[in-house]
PDB file of C-alpha atoms in Angstrom:
ATOM      1  CA  MET A   1      28.033 -12.380  33.626  1.00  0.00           C
ATOM      2  CA  SER A   2      28.557 -15.793  35.235  1.00  0.00           C
ATOM      3  CA  ARG A   3      29.940 -16.110  38.750  1.00  0.00           C
ATOM      4  CA  LEU A   4      31.901 -19.125  39.927  1.00  0.00           C
ATOM      5  CA  GLN A   5      32.800 -20.104  43.471  1.00  0.00           C
ATOM      6  CA  ALA A   6      36.083 -21.724  44.426  1.00  0.00           C
ATOM      7  CA  THR A   7      38.231 -22.573  47.428  1.00  0.00           C
ATOM      8  CA  GLY A   8      41.983 -22.423  47.262  1.00  0.00           C
ATOM      9  CA  PHE A   9      45.326 -20.977  48.288  1.00  0.00           C
ATOM     10  CA  VAL A  10      47.258 -18.003  46.934  1.00  0.00           C
ATOM     11  CA  ILE A  11      50.450 -19.328  45.321  1.00  0.00           C
ATOM     12  CA  HIS A  12      51.650 -16.167  43.542  1.00  0.00           C
ATOM     13  CA  ARG A  13      50.768 -12.500  43.108  1.00  0.00           C
ATOM     14  CA  ARG A  14      52.103  -9.660  40.983  1.00  0.00           C
ATOM     15  CA  ALA A  15      51.294  -5.991  40.499  1.00  0.00           C
ATOM     16  CA  TYR A  16      48.728  -5.062  37.870  1.00  0.00           C
ATOM     17  CA  ARG A  17      48.036  -1.485  36.822  1.00  0.00           C
ATOM     18  CA  GLU A  18      47.997   1.132  39.590  1.00  0.00           C
ATOM     19  CA  THR A  19      46.087  -0.438  42.459  1.00  0.00           C
ATOM     20  CA  SER A  20      45.373  -4.013  41.440  1.00  0.00           C
ATOM     21  CA  VAL A  21      47.198  -7.346  41.547  1.00  0.00           C
ATOM     22  CA  ILE A  22      46.979 -10.529  39.513  1.00  0.00           C
ATOM     23  CA  VAL A  23      46.625 -13.413  41.917  1.00  0.00           C
ATOM     24  CA  ASP A  24      47.325 -17.027  41.037  1.00  0.00           C
ATOM     25  CA  PHE A  25      45.255 -19.441  43.116  1.00  0.00           C
ATOM     26  CA  PHE A  26      45.592 -23.193  43.389  1.00  0.00           C
ATOM     27  CA  THR A  27      42.001 -24.318  43.799  1.00  0.00           C
ATOM     28  CA  ARG A  28      40.173 -27.505  44.581  1.00  0.00           C
ATOM     29  CA  GLN A  29      37.665 -27.009  41.758  1.00  0.00           C
ATOM     30  CA  TYR A  30      39.643 -25.500  38.872  1.00  0.00           C
ATOM     31  CA  GLY A  31      43.311 -26.165  39.512  1.00  0.00           C
ATOM     32  CA  ARG A  32      45.506 -23.116  38.938  1.00  0.00           C
ATOM     33  CA  ILE A  33      43.652 -19.953  37.975  1.00  0.00           C
ATOM     34  CA  ALA A  34      44.716 -16.308  37.653  1.00  0.00           C
ATOM     35  CA  VAL A  35      42.336 -13.501  38.638  1.00  0.00           C
ATOM     36  CA  VAL A  36      42.513  -9.714  38.953  1.00  0.00           C
ATOM     37  CA  ALA A  37      42.018  -8.375  42.480  1.00  0.00           C
ATOM     38  CA  LYS A  38      41.064  -4.741  42.034  1.00  0.00           C
ATOM     39  CA  GLY A  39      42.110  -2.304  44.748  1.00  0.00           C
ATOM     40  CA  ALA A  40      44.285  -4.876  46.508  1.00  0.00           C
ATOM     41  CA  ARG A  41      47.479  -2.828  46.233  1.00  0.00           C
ATOM     42  CA  GLY A  42      48.339   0.554  47.663  1.00  0.00           C
ATOM     43  CA  ALA A  43      49.190   2.365  50.869  1.00  0.00           C
ATOM     44  CA  GLY A  44      45.897   1.865  52.657  1.00  0.00           C
ATOM     45  CA  LYS A  45      44.872  -1.165  54.667  1.00  0.00           C
ATOM     46  CA  SER A  46      42.120  -3.432  53.420  1.00  0.00           C
ATOM     47  CA  ASP A  47      40.693  -6.817  54.350  1.00  0.00           C
ATOM     48  CA  ARG A  48      41.234  -7.983  50.794  1.00  0.00           C
ATOM     49  CA  LYS A  49      44.935  -7.127  50.877  1.00  0.00           C
ATOM     50  CA  SER A  50      45.455  -8.940  54.185  1.00  0.00           C
ATOM     51  CA  LEU A  51      43.586 -12.038  52.997  1.00  0.00           C
ATOM     52  CA  LEU A  52      45.435 -12.400  49.699  1.00  0.00           C
ATOM     53  CA  GLN A  53      48.448 -14.079  51.285  1.00  0.00           C
ATOM     54  CA  PRO A  54      49.807 -17.620  50.931  1.00  0.00           C
ATOM     55  CA  LEU A  55      49.100 -20.392  53.459  1.00  0.00           C
ATOM     56  CA  GLN A  56      45.465 -19.500  54.034  1.00  0.00           C
ATOM     57  CA  LEU A  57      42.534 -21.431  52.633  1.00  0.00           C
ATOM     58  CA  LEU A  58      40.141 -18.954  51.039  1.00  0.00           C
ATOM     59  CA  MET A  59      36.678 -19.074  49.533  1.00  0.00           C
ATOM     60  CA  PHE A  60      36.034 -16.614  46.728  1.00  0.00           C
ATOM     61  CA  GLU A  61      33.982 -15.740  43.678  1.00  0.00           C
ATOM     62  CA  ILE A  62      35.272 -15.042  40.188  1.00  0.00           C
ATOM     63  CA  SER A  63      33.441 -13.477  37.303  1.00  0.00           C
ATOM     64  CA  GLY A  64      33.984 -12.206  33.787  1.00  0.00           C
ATOM     65  CA  ARG A  65      33.850 -13.372  30.181  1.00  0.00           C
ATOM     66  CA  SER A  66      37.515 -12.829  29.323  1.00  0.00           C
ATOM     67  CA  GLN A  67      40.277 -15.316  30.074  1.00  0.00           C
ATOM     68  CA  LEU A  68      41.499 -13.165  32.966  1.00  0.00           C
ATOM     69  CA  LYS A  69      38.671 -13.172  35.502  1.00  0.00           C
ATOM     70  CA  ASN A  70      37.872 -10.654  38.231  1.00  0.00           C
ATOM     71  CA  LEU A  71      37.948 -11.509  41.917  1.00  0.00           C
ATOM     72  CA  GLY A  72      34.698 -10.882  43.752  1.00  0.00           C
ATOM     73  CA  LEU A  73      33.617 -11.995  47.218  1.00  0.00           C
ATOM     74  CA  LEU A  74      36.562 -13.169  49.306  1.00  0.00           C
ATOM     75  CA  GLU A  75      36.662 -14.689  52.782  1.00  0.00           C
ATOM     76  CA  ALA A  76      38.871 -16.942  54.878  1.00  0.00           C
ATOM     77  CA  VAL A  77      37.802 -20.535  55.465  1.00  0.00           C
ATOM     78  CA  GLN A  78      40.280 -21.057  58.295  1.00  0.00           C
ATOM     79  CA  SER A  79      43.181 -19.368  60.059  1.00  0.00           C
ATOM     80  CA  PRO A  80      46.501 -19.082  58.199  1.00  0.00           C
ATOM     81  CA  ILE A  81      48.871 -22.040  58.450  1.00  0.00           C
ATOM     82  CA  ARG A  82      51.910 -21.042  60.503  1.00  0.00           C
ATOM     83  CA  LEU A  83      55.304 -22.156  59.235  1.00  0.00           C
ATOM     84  CA  GLN A  84      58.852 -21.485  60.312  1.00  0.00           C
ATOM     85  CA  GLY A  85      62.383 -22.193  59.180  1.00  0.00           C
ATOM     86  CA  LEU A  86      62.675 -24.779  56.431  1.00  0.00           C
ATOM     87  CA  GLY A  87      58.895 -25.173  56.463  1.00  0.00           C
ATOM     88  CA  THR A  88      58.529 -21.642  55.080  1.00  0.00           C
ATOM     89  CA  TYR A  89      61.060 -22.207  52.282  1.00  0.00           C
ATOM     90  CA  SER A  90      59.444 -25.563  51.507  1.00  0.00           C
ATOM     91  CA  ALA A  91      56.042 -23.937  51.025  1.00  0.00           C
ATOM     92  CA  MET A  92      57.630 -21.378  48.700  1.00  0.00           C
ATOM     93  CA  TYR A  93      59.111 -24.261  46.725  1.00  0.00           C
ATOM     94  CA  LEU A  94      55.737 -26.013  46.441  1.00  0.00           C
ATOM     95  CA  ASN A  95      54.119 -22.785  45.207  1.00  0.00           C
ATOM     96  CA  GLU A  96      56.838 -22.122  42.655  1.00  0.00           C
ATOM     97  CA  LEU A  97      56.623 -25.711  41.457  1.00  0.00           C
ATOM     98  CA  LEU A  98      52.864 -25.404  40.969  1.00  0.00           C
ATOM     99  CA  MET A  99      53.328 -22.186  39.002  1.00  0.00           C
ATOM    100  CA  ARG A 100      55.878 -23.808  36.696  1.00  0.00           C
ATOM    101  CA  ALA A 101      54.439 -27.306  36.379  1.00  0.00           C
ATOM    102  CA  ILE A 102      50.663 -27.310  36.123  1.00  0.00           C
ATOM    103  CA  PRO A 103      48.547 -25.820  33.347  1.00  0.00           C
ATOM    104  CA  GLU A 104      45.819 -23.306  34.110  1.00  0.00           C
ATOM    105  CA  THR A 105      42.193 -24.332  34.691  1.00  0.00           C
ATOM    106  CA  GLU A 106      42.899 -28.061  34.848  1.00  0.00           C
ATOM    107  CA  PRO A 107      41.280 -29.576  37.967  1.00  0.00           C
ATOM    108  CA  MET A 108      43.681 -31.635  40.084  1.00  0.00           C
ATOM    109  CA  SER A 109      41.760 -32.542  43.210  1.00  0.00           C
ATOM    110  CA  ILE A 110      44.187 -35.253  44.377  1.00  0.00           C
ATOM    111  CA  LEU A 111      47.145 -32.896  44.048  1.00  0.00           C
ATOM    112  CA  PHE A 112      45.193 -30.186  45.859  1.00  0.00           C
ATOM    113  CA  GLU A 113      44.574 -32.525  48.798  1.00  0.00           C
ATOM    114  CA  GLN A 114      48.264 -33.468  48.830  1.00  0.00           C
ATOM    115  CA  TYR A 115      49.244 -29.790  48.768  1.00  0.00           C
ATOM    116  CA  GLN A 116      46.999 -28.972  51.720  1.00  0.00           C
ATOM    117  CA  GLN A 117      48.252 -32.028  53.607  1.00  0.00           C
ATOM    118  CA  SER A 118      51.866 -31.047  52.857  1.00  0.00           C
ATOM    119  CA  LEU A 119      51.355 -27.571  54.337  1.00  0.00           C
ATOM    120  CA  LEU A 120      49.831 -29.061  57.484  1.00  0.00           C
ATOM    121  CA  GLN A 121      52.727 -31.506  57.800  1.00  0.00           C
ATOM    122  CA  LEU A 122      55.228 -28.676  57.416  1.00  0.00           C
ATOM    123  CA  ALA A 123      53.366 -26.742  60.122  1.00  0.00           C
ATOM    124  CA  GLU A 124      54.022 -29.605  62.560  1.00  0.00           C
ATOM    125  CA  LEU A 125      57.766 -29.110  62.214  1.00  0.00           C
ATOM    126  CA  ASP A 126      59.811 -26.736  64.322  1.00  0.00           C
ATOM    127  CA  VAL A 127      63.192 -25.147  63.721  1.00  0.00           C
ATOM    128  CA  ASP A 128      64.941 -28.149  65.294  1.00  0.00           C
ATOM    129  CA  SER A 129      63.141 -30.803  63.228  1.00  0.00           C
ATOM    130  CA  PRO A 130      65.486 -33.054  61.209  1.00  0.00           C
ATOM    131  CA  THR A 131      65.780 -32.067  57.556  1.00  0.00           C
ATOM    132  CA  GLU A 132      64.751 -35.579  56.504  1.00  0.00           C
ATOM    133  CA  HIS A 133      61.214 -34.837  57.713  1.00  0.00           C
ATOM    134  CA  VAL A 134      61.030 -31.928  55.284  1.00  0.00           C
ATOM    135  CA  GLU A 135      62.513 -34.054  52.493  1.00  0.00           C
ATOM    136  CA  VAL A 136      59.820 -36.706  52.895  1.00  0.00           C
ATOM    137  CA  VAL A 137      57.044 -34.103  52.654  1.00  0.00           C
ATOM    138  CA  LEU A 138      58.554 -32.623  49.489  1.00  0.00           C
ATOM    139  CA  ARG A 139      59.186 -35.975  47.798  1.00  0.00           C
ATOM    140  CA  ASN A 140      55.649 -37.210  48.486  1.00  0.00           C
ATOM    141  CA  PHE A 141      54.227 -34.020  46.987  1.00  0.00           C
ATOM    142  CA  GLU A 142      56.481 -34.252  43.930  1.00  0.00           C
ATOM    143  CA  PHE A 143      55.472 -37.856  43.325  1.00  0.00           C
ATOM    144  CA  VAL A 144      51.764 -36.971  43.406  1.00  0.00           C
ATOM    145  CA  LEU A 145      52.450 -34.053  41.056  1.00  0.00           C
ATOM    146  CA  LEU A 146      54.313 -36.328  38.639  1.00  0.00           C
ATOM    147  CA  GLN A 147      51.537 -38.900  38.818  1.00  0.00           C
ATOM    148  CA  ASP A 148      48.821 -36.348  38.058  1.00  0.00           C
ATOM    149  CA  LEU A 149      50.807 -35.063  35.075  1.00  0.00           C
ATOM    150  CA  GLY A 150      51.523 -38.559  33.777  1.00  0.00           C
ATOM    151  CA  TYR A 151      55.281 -38.430  34.369  1.00  0.00           C
ATOM    152  CA  LEU A 152      55.628 -40.738  37.384  1.00  0.00           C
ATOM    153  CA  PRO A 153      57.877 -43.708  36.537  1.00  0.00           C
ATOM    154  CA  ASP A 154      57.009 -47.302  37.310  1.00  0.00           C
ATOM    155  CA  PHE A 155      59.069 -48.224  40.375  1.00  0.00           C
ATOM    156  CA  THR A 156      58.429 -51.969  40.021  1.00  0.00           C
ATOM    157  CA  THR A 157      59.435 -52.864  36.444  1.00  0.00           C
ATOM    158  CA  CYS A 158      62.089 -51.943  33.881  1.00  0.00           C
ATOM    159  CA  ALA A 159      61.054 -49.549  31.157  1.00  0.00           C
ATOM    160  CA  ASP A 160      62.741 -51.429  28.304  1.00  0.00           C
ATOM    161  CA  ASN A 161      61.741 -55.044  28.958  1.00  0.00           C
ATOM    162  CA  ALA A 162      59.122 -55.049  31.750  1.00  0.00           C
ATOM    163  CA  GLU A 163      61.347 -57.139  34.019  1.00  0.00           C
ATOM    164  CA  GLU A 164      60.739 -56.655  37.718  1.00  0.00           C
ATOM    165  CA  ILE A 165      63.098 -54.312  39.541  1.00  0.00           C
ATOM    166  CA  ALA A 166      65.481 -56.495  41.556  1.00  0.00           C
ATOM    167  CA  PRO A 167      66.947 -55.189  44.834  1.00  0.00           C
ATOM    168  CA  GLN A 168      70.431 -56.528  44.056  1.00  0.00           C
ATOM    169  CA  GLN A 169      70.626 -54.950  40.580  1.00  0.00           C
ATOM    170  CA  SER A 170      71.590 -51.437  39.467  1.00  0.00           C
ATOM    171  CA  TYR A 171      69.500 -49.154  37.256  1.00  0.00           C
ATOM    172  CA  CYS A 172      69.685 -45.856  35.449  1.00  0.00           C
ATOM    173  CA  PHE A 173      66.735 -43.491  35.404  1.00  0.00           C
ATOM    174  CA  ILE A 174      65.680 -41.940  32.098  1.00  0.00           C
ATOM    175  CA  ALA A 175      63.156 -39.112  32.330  1.00  0.00           C
ATOM    176  CA  GLU A 176      59.840 -39.794  30.543  1.00  0.00           C
ATOM    177  CA  GLN A 177      60.798 -43.475  30.243  1.00  0.00           C
ATOM    178  CA  GLY A 178      61.734 -45.053  33.556  1.00  0.00           C
ATOM    179  CA  PHE A 179      64.399 -47.411  34.866  1.00  0.00           C
ATOM    180  CA  VAL A 180      66.751 -49.563  32.794  1.00  0.00           C
ATOM    181  CA  ARG A 181      69.405 -51.945  34.034  1.00  0.00           C
ATOM    182  CA  CYS A 182      72.989 -50.724  33.960  1.00  0.00           C
ATOM    183  CA  PRO A 183      76.366 -51.661  35.469  1.00  0.00           C
ATOM    184  CA  PRO A 184      76.824 -50.540  39.087  1.00  0.00           C
ATOM    185  CA  THR A 185      79.916 -48.604  37.974  1.00  0.00           C
ATOM    186  CA  GLN A 186      77.937 -46.436  35.566  1.00  0.00           C
ATOM    187  CA  ARG A 187      77.505 -42.815  36.562  1.00  0.00           C
ATOM    188  CA  TYR A 188      74.253 -42.170  38.457  1.00  0.00           C
ATOM    189  CA  ALA A 189      73.566 -45.894  38.787  1.00  0.00           C
ATOM    190  CA  LEU A 190      70.781 -46.452  41.318  1.00  0.00           C
ATOM    191  CA  SER A 191      70.266 -49.367  43.661  1.00  0.00           C
ATOM    192  CA  GLY A 192      67.247 -51.540  42.949  1.00  0.00           C
ATOM    193  CA  LYS A 193      66.676 -51.766  46.686  1.00  0.00           C
ATOM    194  CA  ASP A 194      66.403 -47.979  46.953  1.00  0.00           C
ATOM    195  CA  ILE A 195      63.956 -47.890  44.037  1.00  0.00           C
ATOM    196  CA  LEU A 196      61.762 -50.513  45.681  1.00  0.00           C
ATOM    197  CA  ASP A 197      62.006 -48.731  49.038  1.00  0.00           C
ATOM    198  CA  ILE A 198      60.741 -45.547  47.383  1.00  0.00           C
ATOM    199  CA  GLU A 199      57.836 -47.487  45.868  1.00  0.00           C
ATOM    200  CA  GLN A 200      56.854 -48.470  49.417  1.00  0.00           C
ATOM    201  CA  ARG A 201      57.564 -44.926  50.690  1.00  0.00           C
ATOM    202  CA  HIS A 202      60.209 -46.415  52.980  1.00  0.00           C
ATOM    203  CA  TYR A 203      62.590 -43.487  53.088  1.00  0.00           C
ATOM    204  CA  THR A 204      65.966 -44.672  54.303  1.00  0.00           C
ATOM    205  CA  GLN A 205      68.830 -42.202  54.075  1.00  0.00           C
ATOM    206  CA  SER A 206      69.925 -43.767  50.792  1.00  0.00           C
ATOM    207  CA  ALA A 207      66.362 -43.889  49.422  1.00  0.00           C
ATOM    208  CA  ARG A 208      65.830 -40.202  50.211  1.00  0.00           C
ATOM    209  CA  LYS A 209      68.909 -39.278  48.198  1.00  0.00           C
ATOM    210  CA  VAL A 210      67.767 -41.406  45.255  1.00  0.00           C
ATOM    211  CA  ALA A 211      64.208 -40.048  45.463  1.00  0.00           C
ATOM    212  CA  LYS A 212      65.503 -36.488  45.262  1.00  0.00           C
ATOM    213  CA  TYR A 213      67.573 -37.323  42.196  1.00  0.00           C
ATOM    214  CA  ILE A 214      64.634 -39.054  40.472  1.00  0.00           C
ATOM    215  CA  CYS A 215      62.291 -36.139  41.162  1.00  0.00           C
ATOM    216  CA  ARG A 216      64.806 -33.598  39.846  1.00  0.00           C
ATOM    217  CA  GLN A 217      65.266 -35.573  36.623  1.00  0.00           C
ATOM    218  CA  ALA A 218      61.566 -36.352  36.152  1.00  0.00           C
ATOM    219  CA  LEU A 219      60.568 -32.714  36.637  1.00  0.00           C
ATOM    220  CA  LEU A 220      63.052 -31.334  34.090  1.00  0.00           C
ATOM    221  CA  PRO A 221      60.864 -31.993  31.015  1.00  0.00           C
ATOM    222  CA  ILE A 222      57.977 -30.276  32.809  1.00  0.00           C
ATOM    223  CA  ILE A 223      59.542 -27.164  34.341  1.00  0.00           C
ATOM    224  CA  GLY A 224      62.644 -26.790  32.187  1.00  0.00           C
ATOM    225  CA  ASP A 225      66.184 -26.124  33.347  1.00  0.00           C
ATOM    226  CA  LYS A 226      65.645 -22.546  34.539  1.00  0.00           C
ATOM    227  CA  PRO A 227      66.622 -22.594  38.256  1.00  0.00           C
ATOM    228  CA  LEU A 228      63.856 -22.383  40.831  1.00  0.00           C
ATOM    229  CA  LYS A 229      64.407 -19.375  43.082  1.00  0.00           C
ATOM    230  CA  SER A 230      63.111 -21.233  46.128  1.00  0.00           C
ATOM    231  CA  ARG A 231      65.802 -23.905  45.765  1.00  0.00           C
ATOM    232  CA  GLU A 232      68.448 -21.212  46.201  1.00  0.00           C
ATOM    233  CA  LEU A 233      67.012 -20.470  49.645  1.00  0.00           C
ATOM    234  CA  PHE A 234      67.630 -24.060  50.734  1.00  0.00           C
ATOM    235  CA  VAL A 235      71.239 -23.830  49.587  1.00  0.00           C
ATOM    236  CA  SER A 236      71.773 -20.614  51.546  1.00  0.00           C
ATOM    237  CA  GLN A 237      70.636 -22.169  54.820  1.00  0.00           C
TER     238      GLN A 237
END
């Protein structure tokens, strides 16, 4: 029976049989993987149960010949990342997005680094931090996710004729294609200046609004139109 080592974060867990849980990890080495943690559920306290929580980088072993592996050795690499307020809901959103968007066992090392960096950036925020700081963290993560999956649009040229995006022109965004010129009066017309600002990660108030719209539309073919539960938490705040 082969044993593999990995480092990663818990992004989801669900009950399995009487005392076990199925844990979804987002790992540096293997992307998203699901493993069975035996004895991790029940009334008693255990180190394994306390470790299998989000926001903590873990090192662990997995083994087994079936598609659903078993969790072996488990230990913390560092202390849990502490979040509060919108930072907590943002991390839940990132985890739910990973569960819906990325296939299992496909390594995504760049996205993993962005995920870890995003959590650390969210940890720097306090309850009084402006919401735009959270928005920038989320948009940057979504753009890396879209890039890794091959869905990130070209922010410098038109999709239909390869003309350069012009700051004074208006464009419509078409998911899985990109930007095409349109009249400024057309519904959901976007400013070329905002598109170019996003390309440079220059997040003005207007660019943040456009970036959110683009990410929502670009993610639809990947995650579908079923609402994300974590987004409802933002609305309720």
